Coordinates of C-alpha atoms in Angstrom, one line a residue:
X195 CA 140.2 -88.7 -13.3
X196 CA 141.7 -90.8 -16.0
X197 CA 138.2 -92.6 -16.6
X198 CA 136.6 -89.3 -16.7
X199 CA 138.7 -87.3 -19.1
X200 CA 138.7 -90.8 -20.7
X201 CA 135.0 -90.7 -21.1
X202 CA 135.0 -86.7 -22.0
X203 CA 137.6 -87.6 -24.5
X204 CA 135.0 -90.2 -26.2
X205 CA 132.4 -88.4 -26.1
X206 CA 133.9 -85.2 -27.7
X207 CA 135.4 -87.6 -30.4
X208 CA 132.1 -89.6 -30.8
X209 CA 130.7 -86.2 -31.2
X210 CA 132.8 -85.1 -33.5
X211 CA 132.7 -87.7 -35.9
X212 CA 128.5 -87.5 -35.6
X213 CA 128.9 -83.5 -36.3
X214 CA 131.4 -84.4 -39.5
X215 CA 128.6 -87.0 -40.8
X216 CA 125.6 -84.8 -40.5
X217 CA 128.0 -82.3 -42.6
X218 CA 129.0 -85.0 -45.2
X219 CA 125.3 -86.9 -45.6
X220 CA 123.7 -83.7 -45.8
X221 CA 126.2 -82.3 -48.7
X222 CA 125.6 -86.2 -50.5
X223 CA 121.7 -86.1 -49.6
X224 CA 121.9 -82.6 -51.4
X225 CA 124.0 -83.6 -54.6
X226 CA 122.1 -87.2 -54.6
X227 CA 118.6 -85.9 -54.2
X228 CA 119.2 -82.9 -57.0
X229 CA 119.1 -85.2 -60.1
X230 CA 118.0 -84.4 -63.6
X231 CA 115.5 -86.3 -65.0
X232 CA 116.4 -89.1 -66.0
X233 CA 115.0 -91.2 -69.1
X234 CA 113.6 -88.3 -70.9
X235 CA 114.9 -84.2 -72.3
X236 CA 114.1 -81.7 -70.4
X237 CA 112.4 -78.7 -72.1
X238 CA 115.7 -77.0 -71.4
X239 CA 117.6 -79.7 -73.3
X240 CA 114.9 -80.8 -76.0
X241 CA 114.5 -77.3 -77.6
X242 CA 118.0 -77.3 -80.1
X243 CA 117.1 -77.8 -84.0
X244 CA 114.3 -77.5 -86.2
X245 CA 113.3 -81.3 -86.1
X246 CA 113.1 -80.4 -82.2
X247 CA 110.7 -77.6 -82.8
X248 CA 108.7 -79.9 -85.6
X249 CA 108.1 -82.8 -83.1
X250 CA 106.8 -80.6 -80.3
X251 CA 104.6 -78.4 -82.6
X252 CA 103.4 -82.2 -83.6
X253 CA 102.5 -83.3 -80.3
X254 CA 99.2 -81.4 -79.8
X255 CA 98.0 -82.9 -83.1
X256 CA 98.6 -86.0 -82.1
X257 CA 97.1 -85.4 -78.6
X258 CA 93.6 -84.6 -80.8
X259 CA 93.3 -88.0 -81.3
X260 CA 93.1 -89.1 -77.7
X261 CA 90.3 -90.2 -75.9
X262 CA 90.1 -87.4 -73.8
X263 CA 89.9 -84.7 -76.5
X264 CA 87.8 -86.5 -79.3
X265 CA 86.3 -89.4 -78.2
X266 CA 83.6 -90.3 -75.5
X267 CA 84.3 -87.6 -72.9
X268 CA 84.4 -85.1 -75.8
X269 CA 80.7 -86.6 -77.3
X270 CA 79.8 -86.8 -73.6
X271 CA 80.8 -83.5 -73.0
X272 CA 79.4 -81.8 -76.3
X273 CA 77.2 -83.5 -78.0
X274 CA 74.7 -85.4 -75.4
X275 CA 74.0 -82.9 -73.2
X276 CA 72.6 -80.4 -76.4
X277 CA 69.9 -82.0 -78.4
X278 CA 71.9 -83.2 -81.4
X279 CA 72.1 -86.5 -80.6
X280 CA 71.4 -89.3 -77.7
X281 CA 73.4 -92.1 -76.8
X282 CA 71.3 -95.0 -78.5
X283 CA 72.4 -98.4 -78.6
X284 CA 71.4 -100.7 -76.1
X285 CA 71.0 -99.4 -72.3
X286 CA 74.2 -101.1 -70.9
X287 CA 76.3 -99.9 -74.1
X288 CA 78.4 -97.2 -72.3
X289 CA 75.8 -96.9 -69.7
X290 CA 77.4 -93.9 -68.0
X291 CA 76.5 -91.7 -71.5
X292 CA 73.0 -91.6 -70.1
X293 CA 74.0 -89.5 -67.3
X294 CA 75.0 -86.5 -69.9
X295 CA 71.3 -87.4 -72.1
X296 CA 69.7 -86.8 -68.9
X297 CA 72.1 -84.3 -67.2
X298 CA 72.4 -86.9 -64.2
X299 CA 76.2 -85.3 -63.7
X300 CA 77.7 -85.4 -60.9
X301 CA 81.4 -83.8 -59.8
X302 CA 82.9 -87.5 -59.5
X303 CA 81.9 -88.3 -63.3
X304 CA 84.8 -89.3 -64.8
X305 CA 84.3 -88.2 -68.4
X306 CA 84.0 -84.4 -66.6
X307 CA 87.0 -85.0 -65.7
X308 CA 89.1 -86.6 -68.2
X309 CA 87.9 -83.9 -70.6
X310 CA 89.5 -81.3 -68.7
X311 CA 92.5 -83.0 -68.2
X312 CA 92.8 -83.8 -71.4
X313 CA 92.5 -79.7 -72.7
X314 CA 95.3 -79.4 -69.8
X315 CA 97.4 -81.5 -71.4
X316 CA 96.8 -79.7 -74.7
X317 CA 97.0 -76.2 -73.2
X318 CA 100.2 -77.7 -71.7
X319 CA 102.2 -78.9 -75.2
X320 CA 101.1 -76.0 -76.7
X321 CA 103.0 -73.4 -74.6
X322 CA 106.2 -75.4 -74.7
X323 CA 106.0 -74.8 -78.4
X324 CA 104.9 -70.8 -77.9
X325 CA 107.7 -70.6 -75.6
X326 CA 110.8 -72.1 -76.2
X327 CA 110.2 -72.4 -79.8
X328 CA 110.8 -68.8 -80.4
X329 CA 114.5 -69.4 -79.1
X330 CA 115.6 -72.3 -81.6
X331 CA 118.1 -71.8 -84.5
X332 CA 115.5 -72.4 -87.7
X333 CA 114.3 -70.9 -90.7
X334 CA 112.5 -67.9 -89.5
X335 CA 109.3 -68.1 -91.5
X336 CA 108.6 -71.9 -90.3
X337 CA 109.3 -70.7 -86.6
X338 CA 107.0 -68.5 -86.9
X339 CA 104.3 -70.6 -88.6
X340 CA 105.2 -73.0 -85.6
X341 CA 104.4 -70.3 -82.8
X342 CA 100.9 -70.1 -84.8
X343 CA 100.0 -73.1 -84.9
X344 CA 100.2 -73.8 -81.2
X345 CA 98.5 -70.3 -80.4
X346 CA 95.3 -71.9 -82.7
X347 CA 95.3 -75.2 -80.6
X348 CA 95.7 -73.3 -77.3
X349 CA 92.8 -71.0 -78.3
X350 CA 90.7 -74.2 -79.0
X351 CA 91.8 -76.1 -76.3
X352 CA 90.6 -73.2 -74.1
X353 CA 87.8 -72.6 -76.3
X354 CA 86.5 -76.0 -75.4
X355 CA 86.7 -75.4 -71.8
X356 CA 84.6 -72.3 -71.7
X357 CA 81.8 -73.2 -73.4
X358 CA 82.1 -76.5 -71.0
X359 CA 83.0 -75.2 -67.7
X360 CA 82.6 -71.2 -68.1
X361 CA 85.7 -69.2 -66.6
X362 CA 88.8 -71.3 -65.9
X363 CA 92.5 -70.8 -64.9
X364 CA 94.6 -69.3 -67.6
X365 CA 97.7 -70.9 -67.9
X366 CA 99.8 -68.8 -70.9
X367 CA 102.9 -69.7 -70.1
X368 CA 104.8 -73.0 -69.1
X369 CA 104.2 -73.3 -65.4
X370 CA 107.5 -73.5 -63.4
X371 CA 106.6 -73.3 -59.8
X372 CA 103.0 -74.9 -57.8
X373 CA 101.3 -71.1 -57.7
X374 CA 101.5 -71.0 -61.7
X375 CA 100.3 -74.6 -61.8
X376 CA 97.0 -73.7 -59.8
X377 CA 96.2 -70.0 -60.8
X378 CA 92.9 -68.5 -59.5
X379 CA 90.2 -68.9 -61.9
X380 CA 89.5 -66.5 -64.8
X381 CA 86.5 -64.6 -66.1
X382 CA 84.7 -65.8 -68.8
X383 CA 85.3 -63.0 -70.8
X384 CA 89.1 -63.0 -69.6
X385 CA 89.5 -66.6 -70.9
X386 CA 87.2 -65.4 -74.0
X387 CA 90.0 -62.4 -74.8
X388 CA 92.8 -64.9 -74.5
X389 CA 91.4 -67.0 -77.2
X390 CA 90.3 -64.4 -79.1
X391 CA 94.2 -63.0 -78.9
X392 CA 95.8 -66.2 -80.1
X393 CA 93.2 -66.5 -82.7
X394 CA 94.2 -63.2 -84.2
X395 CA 97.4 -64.0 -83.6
X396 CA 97.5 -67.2 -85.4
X397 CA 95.1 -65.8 -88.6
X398 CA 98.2 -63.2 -88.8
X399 CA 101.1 -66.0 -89.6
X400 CA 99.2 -69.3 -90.9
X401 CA 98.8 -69.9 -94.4
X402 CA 95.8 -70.6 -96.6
X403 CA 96.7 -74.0 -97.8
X404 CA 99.8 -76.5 -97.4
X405 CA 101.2 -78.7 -99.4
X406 CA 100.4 -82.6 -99.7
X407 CA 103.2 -83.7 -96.6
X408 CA 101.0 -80.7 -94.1
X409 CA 97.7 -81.0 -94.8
X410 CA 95.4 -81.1 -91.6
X411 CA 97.4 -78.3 -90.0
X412 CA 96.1 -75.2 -88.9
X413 CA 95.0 -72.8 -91.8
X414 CA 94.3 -68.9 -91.8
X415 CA 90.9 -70.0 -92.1
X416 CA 90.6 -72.5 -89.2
X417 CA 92.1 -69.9 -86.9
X418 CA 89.3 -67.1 -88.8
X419 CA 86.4 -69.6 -88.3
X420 CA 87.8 -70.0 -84.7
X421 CA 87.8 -66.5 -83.9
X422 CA 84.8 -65.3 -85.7
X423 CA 82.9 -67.9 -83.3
X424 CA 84.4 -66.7 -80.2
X425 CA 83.5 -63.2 -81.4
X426 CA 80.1 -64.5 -81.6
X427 CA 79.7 -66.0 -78.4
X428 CA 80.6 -62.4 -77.2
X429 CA 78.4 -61.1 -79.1
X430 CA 80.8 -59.0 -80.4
X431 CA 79.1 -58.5 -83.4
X432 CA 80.4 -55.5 -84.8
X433 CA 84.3 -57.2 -85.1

């Protein structure tokens, strides 16, 4: 009887202490597991003081001069598949251009691809700023010139996409859980009357000119000449 309640004893006890450190690792999994990032602000955290809202209204300017946006993909994507221009050179000069010359595209080519990413990306930066923006302690007239000038580079970023790829998911806001991330696919004229809103909403706030430290930001005009041609595609002639 002794060995038995001995062995009852142990096994209560052994499963005691196993029930207590399930409990315990999966209370430290939880707290050890739920970090903030780490290295880097969080959108959260970054959005405090006017130099905050300057540097991320800055960052979709800066993201025009990648290789995604204006470079090859972007000739690729534009340019040789219309008939204003051919890739030239010699043929094993960026060979893979001939595909768009001779519309030899295939889902797997990469410069498809990287353009769309890269408009992504830009659609991406640009509703940090439109969001959280908005909510900073600055000098009201700048915020607001802010909030325009990302609305212009969303509207081209998506104007971009629909004369490439026809309707594509509308993200307007800054994606916070996986359904947002991967919305259904839009109309084209759904995707048209988003640009054509932040367009007019842009035109409304920008000025006409900056001075010498801002020039090569969005202008009145630039978001006019931007909406006028997505009128146009619509052949909404009459606006």
């Amino acid at each position: 009887m002794k060995n038995n309640l001995f062995t009852s004893r142990r096994f209560w006890c052994t499963g005691t202490v196993a029930a207590a450190l399930a409990v315990g690792l999966t209370s430290s999994c939880g707290k050890f597991l739920d970090v903030a990032p780490q290295g880097q602000p969080t959108s959260q955290q970054f959005f405090q003081t006017q130099a905050d809202a300057t540097a991320a209204v800055n960052a979709p300017y800066g993201k025009l001069r990648e290789w995604n946006l204006t470079a090859f993909n972007w000739l690729a994507v534009t340019t040789l598949t219309s008939d204003d221009a051919e890739k030239g050179s010699v043929t094993g000069d960026a060979e893979f251009l001939n595909n768009f010359t001779f519309f030899r595209i295939t889902p797997t080519e990469g410069s498809v691809q990287g353009y769309w990413d890269g408009q992504y990306q830009q659609i991406n930066l640009c509703n940090q700023v439109i969001q959280n923006v908005p909510g900073v302690n600055m000098d009201a007239t700048l915020r607001g010139r802010y909030v325009g000038e990302a609305q212009f580079l969303r509207a081209l970023a998506y104007f971009n996409l629909v004369r490439a790829y026809g309707g594509v998911p509308l993200l307007l806001k800054v994606a916070e859980t996986s359904e947002e991330l991967n919305p259904t696919r839009a109309t084209r004229d759904e995707v048209y009357t988003a640009i054509i809103n932040d367009a007019t909403a842009a035109a409304a706030v920008l000025p006409a000119a900056y001075g010498a430290s801002d020039v090569g930001r969005a202008t009145k005009g630039a978001a006019l000449s931007l909406l006028a041609k997505a009128q146009l595609y619509q052949k909404n002639y009459a606006a």
